[in-house]
Tab-separated table of C-alpha atoms in Angstrom:
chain	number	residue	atom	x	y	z
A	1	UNK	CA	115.204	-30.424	187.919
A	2	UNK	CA	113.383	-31.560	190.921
A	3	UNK	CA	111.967	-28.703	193.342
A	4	UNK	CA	112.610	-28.439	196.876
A	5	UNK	CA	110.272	-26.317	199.229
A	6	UNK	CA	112.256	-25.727	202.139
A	7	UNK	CA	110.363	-25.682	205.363
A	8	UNK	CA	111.584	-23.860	208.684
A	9	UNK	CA	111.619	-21.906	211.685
A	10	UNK	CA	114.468	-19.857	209.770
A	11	UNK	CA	111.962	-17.275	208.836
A	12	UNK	CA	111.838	-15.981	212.798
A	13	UNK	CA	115.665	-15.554	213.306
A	14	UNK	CA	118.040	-12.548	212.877
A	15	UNK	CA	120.288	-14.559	210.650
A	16	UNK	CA	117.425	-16.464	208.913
A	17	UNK	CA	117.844	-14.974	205.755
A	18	UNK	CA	121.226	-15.780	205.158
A	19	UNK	CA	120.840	-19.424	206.353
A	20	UNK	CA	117.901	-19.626	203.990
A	21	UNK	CA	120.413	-18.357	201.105
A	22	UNK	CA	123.148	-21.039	202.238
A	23	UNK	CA	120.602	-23.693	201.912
A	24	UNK	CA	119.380	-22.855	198.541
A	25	UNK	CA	122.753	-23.156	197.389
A	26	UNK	CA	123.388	-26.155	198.897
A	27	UNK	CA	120.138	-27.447	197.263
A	28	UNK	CA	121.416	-26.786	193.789
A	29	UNK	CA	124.709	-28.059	194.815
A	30	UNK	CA	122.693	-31.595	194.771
A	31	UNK	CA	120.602	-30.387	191.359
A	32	UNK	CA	117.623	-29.378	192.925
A	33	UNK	CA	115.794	-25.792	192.759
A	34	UNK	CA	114.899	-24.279	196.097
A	35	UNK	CA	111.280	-23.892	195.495
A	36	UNK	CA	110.535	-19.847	197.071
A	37	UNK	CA	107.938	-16.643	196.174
A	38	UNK	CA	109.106	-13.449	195.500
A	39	UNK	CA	108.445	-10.521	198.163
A	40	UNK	CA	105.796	-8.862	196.761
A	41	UNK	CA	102.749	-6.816	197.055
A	42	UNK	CA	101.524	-8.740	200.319
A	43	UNK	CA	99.449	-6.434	202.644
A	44	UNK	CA	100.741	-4.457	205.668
A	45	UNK	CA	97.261	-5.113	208.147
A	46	UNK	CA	98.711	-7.958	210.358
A	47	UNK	CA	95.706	-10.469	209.678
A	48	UNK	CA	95.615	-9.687	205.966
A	49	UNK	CA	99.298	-10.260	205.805
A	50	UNK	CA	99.402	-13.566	207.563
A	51	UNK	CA	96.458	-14.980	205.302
A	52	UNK	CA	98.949	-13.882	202.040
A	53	UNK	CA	102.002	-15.154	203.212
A	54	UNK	CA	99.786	-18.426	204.137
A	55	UNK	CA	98.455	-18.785	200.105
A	56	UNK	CA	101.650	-17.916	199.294
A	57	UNK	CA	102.828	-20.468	201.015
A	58	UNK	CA	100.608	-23.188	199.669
A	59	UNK	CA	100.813	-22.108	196.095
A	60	UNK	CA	104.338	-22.921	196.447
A	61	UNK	CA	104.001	-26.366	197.673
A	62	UNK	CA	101.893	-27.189	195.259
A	63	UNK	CA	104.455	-26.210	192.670
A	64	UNK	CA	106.935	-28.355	194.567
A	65	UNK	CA	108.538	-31.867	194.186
A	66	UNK	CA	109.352	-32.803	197.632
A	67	UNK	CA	109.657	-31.157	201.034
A	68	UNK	CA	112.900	-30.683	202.938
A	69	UNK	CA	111.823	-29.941	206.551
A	70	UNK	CA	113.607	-28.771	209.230
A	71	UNK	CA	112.549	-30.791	212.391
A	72	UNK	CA	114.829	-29.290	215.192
A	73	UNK	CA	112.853	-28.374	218.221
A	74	UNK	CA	111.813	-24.491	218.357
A	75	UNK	CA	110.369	-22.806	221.262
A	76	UNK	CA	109.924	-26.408	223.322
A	77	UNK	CA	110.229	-30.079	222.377
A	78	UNK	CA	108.597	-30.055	219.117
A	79	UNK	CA	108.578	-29.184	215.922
A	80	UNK	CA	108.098	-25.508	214.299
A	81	UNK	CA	103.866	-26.149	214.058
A	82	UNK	CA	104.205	-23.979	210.620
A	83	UNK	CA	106.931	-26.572	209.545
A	84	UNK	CA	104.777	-29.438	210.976
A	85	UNK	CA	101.651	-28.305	208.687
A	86	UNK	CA	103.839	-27.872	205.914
A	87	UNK	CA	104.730	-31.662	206.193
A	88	UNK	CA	101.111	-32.735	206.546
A	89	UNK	CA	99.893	-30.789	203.726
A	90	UNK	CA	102.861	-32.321	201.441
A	91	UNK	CA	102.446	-36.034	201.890
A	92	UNK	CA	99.015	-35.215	201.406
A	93	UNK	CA	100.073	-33.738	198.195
A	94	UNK	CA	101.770	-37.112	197.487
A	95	UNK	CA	104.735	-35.022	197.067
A	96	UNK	CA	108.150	-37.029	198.519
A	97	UNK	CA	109.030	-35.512	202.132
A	98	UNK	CA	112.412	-35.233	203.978
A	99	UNK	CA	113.682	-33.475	206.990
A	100	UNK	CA	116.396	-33.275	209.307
A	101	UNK	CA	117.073	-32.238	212.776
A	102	UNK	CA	120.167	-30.974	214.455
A	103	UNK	CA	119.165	-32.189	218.172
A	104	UNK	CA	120.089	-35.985	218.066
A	105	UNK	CA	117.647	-37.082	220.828
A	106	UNK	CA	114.325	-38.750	219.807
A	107	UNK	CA	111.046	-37.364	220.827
A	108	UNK	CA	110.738	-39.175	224.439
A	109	UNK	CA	114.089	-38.057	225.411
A	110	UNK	CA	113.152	-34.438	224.808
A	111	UNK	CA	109.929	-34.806	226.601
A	112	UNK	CA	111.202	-36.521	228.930
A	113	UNK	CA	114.557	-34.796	230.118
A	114	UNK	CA	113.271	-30.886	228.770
A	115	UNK	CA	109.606	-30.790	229.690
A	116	UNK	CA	109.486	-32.764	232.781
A	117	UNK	CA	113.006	-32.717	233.979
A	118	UNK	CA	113.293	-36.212	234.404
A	119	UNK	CA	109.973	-36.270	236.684
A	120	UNK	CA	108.019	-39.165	234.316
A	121	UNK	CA	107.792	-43.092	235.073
A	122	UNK	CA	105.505	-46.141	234.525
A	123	UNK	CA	101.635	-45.260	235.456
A	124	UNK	CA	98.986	-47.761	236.437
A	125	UNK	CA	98.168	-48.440	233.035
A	126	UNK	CA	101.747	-49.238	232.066
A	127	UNK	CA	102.444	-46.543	230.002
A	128	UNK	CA	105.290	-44.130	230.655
A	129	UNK	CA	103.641	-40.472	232.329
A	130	UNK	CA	104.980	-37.300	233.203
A	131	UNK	CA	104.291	-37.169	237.366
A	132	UNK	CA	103.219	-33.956	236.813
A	133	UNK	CA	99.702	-34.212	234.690
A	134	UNK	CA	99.723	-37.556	234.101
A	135	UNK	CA	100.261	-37.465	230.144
A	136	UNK	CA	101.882	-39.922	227.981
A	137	UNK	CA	105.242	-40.446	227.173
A	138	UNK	CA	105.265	-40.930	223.199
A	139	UNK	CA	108.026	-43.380	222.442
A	140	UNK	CA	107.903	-44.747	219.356
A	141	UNK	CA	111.988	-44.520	218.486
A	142	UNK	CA	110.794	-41.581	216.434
A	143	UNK	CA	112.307	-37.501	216.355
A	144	UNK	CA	108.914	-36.117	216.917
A	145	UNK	CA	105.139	-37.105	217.075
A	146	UNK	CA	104.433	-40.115	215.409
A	147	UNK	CA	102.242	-38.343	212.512
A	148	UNK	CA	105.548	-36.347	211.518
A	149	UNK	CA	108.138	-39.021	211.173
A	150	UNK	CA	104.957	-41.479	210.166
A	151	UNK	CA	104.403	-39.434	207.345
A	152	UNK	CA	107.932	-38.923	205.896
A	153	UNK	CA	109.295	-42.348	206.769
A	154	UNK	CA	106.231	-44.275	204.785
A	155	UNK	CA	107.180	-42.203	201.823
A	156	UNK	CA	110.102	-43.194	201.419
A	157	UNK	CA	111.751	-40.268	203.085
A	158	UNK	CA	113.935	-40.051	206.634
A	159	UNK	CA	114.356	-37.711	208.959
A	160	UNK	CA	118.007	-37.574	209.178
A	161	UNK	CA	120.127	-36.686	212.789
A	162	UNK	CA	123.000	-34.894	214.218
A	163	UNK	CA	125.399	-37.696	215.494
A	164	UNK	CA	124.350	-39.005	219.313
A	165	UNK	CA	124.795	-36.407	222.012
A	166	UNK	CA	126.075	-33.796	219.462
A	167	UNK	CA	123.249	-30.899	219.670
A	168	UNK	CA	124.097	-28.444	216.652
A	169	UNK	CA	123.238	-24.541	216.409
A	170	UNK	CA	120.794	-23.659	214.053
A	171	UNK	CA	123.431	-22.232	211.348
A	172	UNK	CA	125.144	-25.764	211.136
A	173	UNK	CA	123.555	-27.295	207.633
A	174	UNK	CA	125.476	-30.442	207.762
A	175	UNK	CA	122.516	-32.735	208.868
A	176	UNK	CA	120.720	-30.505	206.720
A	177	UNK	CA	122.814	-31.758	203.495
A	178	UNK	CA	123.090	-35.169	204.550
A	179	UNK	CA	118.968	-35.125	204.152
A	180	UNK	CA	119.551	-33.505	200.999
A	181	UNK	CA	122.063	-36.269	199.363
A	182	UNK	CA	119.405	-38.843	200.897
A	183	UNK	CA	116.714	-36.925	198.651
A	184	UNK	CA	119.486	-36.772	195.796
A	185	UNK	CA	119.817	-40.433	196.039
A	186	UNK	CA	116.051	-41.292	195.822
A	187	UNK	CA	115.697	-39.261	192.510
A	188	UNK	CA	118.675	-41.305	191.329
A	189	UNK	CA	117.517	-44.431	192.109
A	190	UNK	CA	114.262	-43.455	190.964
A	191	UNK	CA	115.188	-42.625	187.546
B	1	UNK	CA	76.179	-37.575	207.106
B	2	UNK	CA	79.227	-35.718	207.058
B	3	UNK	CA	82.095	-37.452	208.907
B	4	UNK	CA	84.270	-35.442	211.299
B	5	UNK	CA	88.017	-36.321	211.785
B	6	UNK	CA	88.571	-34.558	215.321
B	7	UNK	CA	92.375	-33.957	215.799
B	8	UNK	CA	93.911	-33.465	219.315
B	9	UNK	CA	96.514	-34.238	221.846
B	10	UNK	CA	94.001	-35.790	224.149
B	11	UNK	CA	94.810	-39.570	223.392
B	12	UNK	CA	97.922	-38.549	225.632
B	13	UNK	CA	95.516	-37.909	228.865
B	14	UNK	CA	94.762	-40.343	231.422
B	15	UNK	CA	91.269	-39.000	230.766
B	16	UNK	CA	91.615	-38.706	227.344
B	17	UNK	CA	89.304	-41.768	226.941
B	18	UNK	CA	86.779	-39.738	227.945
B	19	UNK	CA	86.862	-36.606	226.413
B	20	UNK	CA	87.473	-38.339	222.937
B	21	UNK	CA	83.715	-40.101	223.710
B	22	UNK	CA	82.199	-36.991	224.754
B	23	UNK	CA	83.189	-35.630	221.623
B	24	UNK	CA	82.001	-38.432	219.666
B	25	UNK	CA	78.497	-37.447	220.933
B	26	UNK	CA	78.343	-33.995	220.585
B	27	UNK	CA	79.505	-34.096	216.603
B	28	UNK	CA	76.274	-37.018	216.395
B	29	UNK	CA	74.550	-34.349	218.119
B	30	UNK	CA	75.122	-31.901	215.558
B	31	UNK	CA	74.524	-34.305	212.782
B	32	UNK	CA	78.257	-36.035	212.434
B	33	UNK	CA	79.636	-39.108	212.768
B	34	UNK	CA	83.270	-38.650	214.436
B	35	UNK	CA	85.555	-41.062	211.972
B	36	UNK	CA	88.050	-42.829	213.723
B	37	UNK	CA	89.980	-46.593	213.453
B	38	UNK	CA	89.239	-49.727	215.943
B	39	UNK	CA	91.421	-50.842	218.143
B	40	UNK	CA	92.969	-53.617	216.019
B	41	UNK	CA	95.759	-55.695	215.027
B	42	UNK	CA	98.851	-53.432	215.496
B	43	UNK	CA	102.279	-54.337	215.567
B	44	UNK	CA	104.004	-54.277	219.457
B	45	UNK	CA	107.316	-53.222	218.468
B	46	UNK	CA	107.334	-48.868	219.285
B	47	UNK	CA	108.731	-48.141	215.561
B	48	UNK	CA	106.088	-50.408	213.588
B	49	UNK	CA	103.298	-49.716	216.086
B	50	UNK	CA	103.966	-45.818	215.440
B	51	UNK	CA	103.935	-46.370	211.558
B	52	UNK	CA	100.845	-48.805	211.894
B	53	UNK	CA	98.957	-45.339	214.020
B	54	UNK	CA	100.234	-43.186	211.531
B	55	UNK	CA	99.122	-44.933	208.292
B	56	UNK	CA	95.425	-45.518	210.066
B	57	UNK	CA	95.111	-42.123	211.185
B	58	UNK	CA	96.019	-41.195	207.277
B	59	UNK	CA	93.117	-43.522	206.130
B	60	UNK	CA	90.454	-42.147	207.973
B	61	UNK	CA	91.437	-38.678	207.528
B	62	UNK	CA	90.970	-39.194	203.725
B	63	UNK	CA	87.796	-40.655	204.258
B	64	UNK	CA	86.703	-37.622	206.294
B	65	UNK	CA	84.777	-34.455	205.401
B	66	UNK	CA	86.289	-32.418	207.312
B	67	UNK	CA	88.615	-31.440	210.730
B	68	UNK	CA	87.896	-29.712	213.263
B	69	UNK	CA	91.201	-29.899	215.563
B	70	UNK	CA	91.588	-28.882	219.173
B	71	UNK	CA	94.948	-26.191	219.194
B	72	UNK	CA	94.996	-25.803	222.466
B	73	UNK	CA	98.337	-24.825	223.395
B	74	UNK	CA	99.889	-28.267	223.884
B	75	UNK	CA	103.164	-28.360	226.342
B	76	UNK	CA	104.645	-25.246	224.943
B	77	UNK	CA	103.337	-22.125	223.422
B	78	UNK	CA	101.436	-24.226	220.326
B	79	UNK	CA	99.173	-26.875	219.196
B	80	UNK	CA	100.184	-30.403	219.367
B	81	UNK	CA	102.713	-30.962	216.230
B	82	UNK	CA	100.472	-34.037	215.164
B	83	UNK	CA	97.643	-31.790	215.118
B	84	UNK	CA	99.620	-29.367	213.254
B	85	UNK	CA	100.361	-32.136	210.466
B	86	UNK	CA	96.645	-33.332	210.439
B	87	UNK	CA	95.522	-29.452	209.605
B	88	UNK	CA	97.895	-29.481	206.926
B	89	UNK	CA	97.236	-33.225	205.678
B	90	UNK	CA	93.545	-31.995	205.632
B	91	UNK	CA	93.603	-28.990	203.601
B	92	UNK	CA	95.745	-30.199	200.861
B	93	UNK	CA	92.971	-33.070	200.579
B	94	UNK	CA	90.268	-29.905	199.451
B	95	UNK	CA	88.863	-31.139	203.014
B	96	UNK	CA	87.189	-28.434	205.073
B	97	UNK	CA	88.597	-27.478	208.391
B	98	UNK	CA	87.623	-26.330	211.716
B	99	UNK	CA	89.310	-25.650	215.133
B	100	UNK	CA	89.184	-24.756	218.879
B	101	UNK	CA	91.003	-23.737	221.906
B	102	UNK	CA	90.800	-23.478	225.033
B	103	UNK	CA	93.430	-20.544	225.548
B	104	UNK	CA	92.035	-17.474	224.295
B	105	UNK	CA	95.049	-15.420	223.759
B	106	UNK	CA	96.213	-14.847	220.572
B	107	UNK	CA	100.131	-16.245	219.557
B	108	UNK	CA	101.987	-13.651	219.769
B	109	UNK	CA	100.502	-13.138	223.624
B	110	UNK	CA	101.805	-16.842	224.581
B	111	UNK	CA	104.806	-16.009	222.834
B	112	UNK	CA	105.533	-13.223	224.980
B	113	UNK	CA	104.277	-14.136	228.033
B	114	UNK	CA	104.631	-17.750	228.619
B	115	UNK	CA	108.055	-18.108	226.752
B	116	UNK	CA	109.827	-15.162	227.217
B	117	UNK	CA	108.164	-13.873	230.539
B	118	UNK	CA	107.486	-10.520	228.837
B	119	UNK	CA	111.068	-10.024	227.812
B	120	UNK	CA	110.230	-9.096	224.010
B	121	UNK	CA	110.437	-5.570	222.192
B	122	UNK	CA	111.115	-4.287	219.288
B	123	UNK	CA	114.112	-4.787	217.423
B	124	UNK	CA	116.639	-2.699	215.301
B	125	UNK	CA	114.697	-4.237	212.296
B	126	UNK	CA	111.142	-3.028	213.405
B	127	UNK	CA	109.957	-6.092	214.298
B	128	UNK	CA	109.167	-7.498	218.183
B	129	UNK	CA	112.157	-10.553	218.993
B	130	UNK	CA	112.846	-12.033	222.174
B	131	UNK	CA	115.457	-10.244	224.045
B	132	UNK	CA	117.130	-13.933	225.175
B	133	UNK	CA	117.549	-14.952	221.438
B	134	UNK	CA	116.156	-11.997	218.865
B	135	UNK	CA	113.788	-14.485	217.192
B	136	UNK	CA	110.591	-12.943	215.538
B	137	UNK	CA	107.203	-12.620	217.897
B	138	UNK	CA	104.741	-13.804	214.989
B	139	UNK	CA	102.019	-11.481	215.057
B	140	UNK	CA	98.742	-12.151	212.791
B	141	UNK	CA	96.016	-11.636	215.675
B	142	UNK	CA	95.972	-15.374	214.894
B	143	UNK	CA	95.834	-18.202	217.852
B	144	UNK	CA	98.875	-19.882	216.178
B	145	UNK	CA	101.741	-20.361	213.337
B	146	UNK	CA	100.018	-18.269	210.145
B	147	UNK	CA	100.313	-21.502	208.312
B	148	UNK	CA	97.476	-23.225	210.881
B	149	UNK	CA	94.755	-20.187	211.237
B	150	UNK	CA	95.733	-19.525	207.528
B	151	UNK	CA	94.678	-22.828	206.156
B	152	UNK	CA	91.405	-23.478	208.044
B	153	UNK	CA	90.325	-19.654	207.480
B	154	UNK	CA	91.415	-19.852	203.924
B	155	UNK	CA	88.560	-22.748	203.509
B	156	UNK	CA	86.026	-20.866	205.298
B	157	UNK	CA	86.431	-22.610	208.657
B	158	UNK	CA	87.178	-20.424	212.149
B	159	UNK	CA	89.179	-21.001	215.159
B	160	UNK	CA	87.076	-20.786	218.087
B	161	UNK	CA	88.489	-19.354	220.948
B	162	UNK	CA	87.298	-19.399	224.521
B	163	UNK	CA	85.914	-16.040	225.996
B	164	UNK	CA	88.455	-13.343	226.650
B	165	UNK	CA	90.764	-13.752	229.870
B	166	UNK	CA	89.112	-17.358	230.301
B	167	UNK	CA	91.387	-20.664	230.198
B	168	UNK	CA	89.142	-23.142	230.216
B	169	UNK	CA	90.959	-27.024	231.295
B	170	UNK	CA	91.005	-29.681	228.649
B	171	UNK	CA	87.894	-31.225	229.444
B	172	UNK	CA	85.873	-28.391	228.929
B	173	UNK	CA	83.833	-28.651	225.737
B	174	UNK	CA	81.925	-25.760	225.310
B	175	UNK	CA	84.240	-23.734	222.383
B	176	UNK	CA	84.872	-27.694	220.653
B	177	UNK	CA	81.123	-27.110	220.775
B	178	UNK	CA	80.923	-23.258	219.338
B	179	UNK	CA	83.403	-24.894	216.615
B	180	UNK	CA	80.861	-28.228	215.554
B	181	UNK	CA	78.351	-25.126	215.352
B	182	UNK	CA	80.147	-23.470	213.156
B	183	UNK	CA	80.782	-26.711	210.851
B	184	UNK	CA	77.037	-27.197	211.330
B	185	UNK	CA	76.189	-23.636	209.561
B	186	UNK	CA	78.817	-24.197	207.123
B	187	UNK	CA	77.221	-27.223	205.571
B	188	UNK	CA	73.927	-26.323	205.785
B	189	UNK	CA	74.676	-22.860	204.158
B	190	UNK	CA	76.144	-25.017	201.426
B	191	UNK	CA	73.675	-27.628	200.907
């Protein structure tokens, strides 16, 4: 059975843990193992800590088939960066790499209408520019930053979305498991 | 020579131009060349053009020694997501990593200040969440996401940080600088 490390914000919120459980279940629902590391015997000093849960981390991408990302904005327009790294360092890997979001808007939208509130239009050097500061638009019919979707698209992967102008809450997993039977249905085909 | 891949948001500056040049010729200055694509043959069409960027940017980062990434908060309370993915893409590659920014406050201080305008405490669970939406403060005394200072530090790389209470803007180069130092010592340590 194929392993799945599930990558997320989820970690941050109140009910994280139990959306974590629901989508390990639904991972072996579709015959894959949720990929995860025991709590151990990490330190308690703060640095320490983060530089554990960081190997930790790693050592269990390593040991992973494919990453299942969650791409929904968190804290602004982008991605979670933890989430983001997580991505780079699989394709890297040459793992397989999948992700979802549950805000149906592509990347320029979100700059575009939650960062600059609509203030953003064609600049001198034809390129579109928030008013504000003068930086780029990036528009490339993509969820996030071109790297992200780059990444997951040329490996066969997709970055699935909640239906147009239907923004889900967090603990909705739908998109989530319609990125999961995608991943389902490249093992099949593979094999 | 070692060759540099130098990550940032700054292609999305009017003056970006500049500042990627400027960095060009401080890594020579330390002994580098800064690896990066020509201008070539890429598709038009936003979708293929973004694939074409993402599958160069890919190529030269494997035929790089190491990063050294600007996480400078990037509109929000983190480093540019692309960056984020590079980091990642780099250390699973056994690359070496280094990084900068211009914000000297640690993540958990952006956190609390810029996003939640102080509104943070702790929690019934021990741990500091944002009044608004009880999400977990990360605290590592790291300048972002675990996952990010965790990777480069793991490899022996820092994250520079400009001097305490000082912001410096984008096109200040002087902790970019403190970082190429670093990468400087590192390799000649080694060889």
């Amino acid at each position: 059975m194929k392993k799945v490390y599930i990558a997320g914000p989820e970690v941050f919120f109140p009910d994280g843990a139990d959306i974590i459980k629901r989508k390990g279940e639904l991972a072996r629902k579709y015959g894959f193992i949720a990929n995860s590391f025991e709590a151990g015997d990490f330190p308690s000093e703060k640095f320490a800590f983060g530089m554990a849960i960081s190997k930790a981390n790693e050592d269990i991408m390593r040991g992973s088939d494919f990453v299942l990302a969650n791409m929904t904005p968190f804290r602004g327009v982008s991605t979670d960066v933890g989430t983001a790294y997580e991505i780079g360092f699989m394709c890297a890997l040459g793992k397989d790499a999948f992700a979802y979001t549950n805000d149906p808007r592509f990347y320029d939208v979100r700059i575009s209408d939650d960062y600059y509130a609509g203030k953003v239009g064609p600049a001198a050097d034809g390129m579109i520019r928030g008013h504000s500061d003068g930086w780029m638009v990036e528009d490339h019919t993509m969820v996030d930053n071109l790297m992200l979707d780059g990444g997951i698209i040329a490996r066969g992967g997709l970055v699935a979305r909640s239906p147009d102008g239907v923004t889900l809450p967090w603990s909705d997993l739908s998109v989530f498991e319609l990125a999961l039977k995608a991943a389902r249905a490249f093992y099949d085909k593979a094999s």
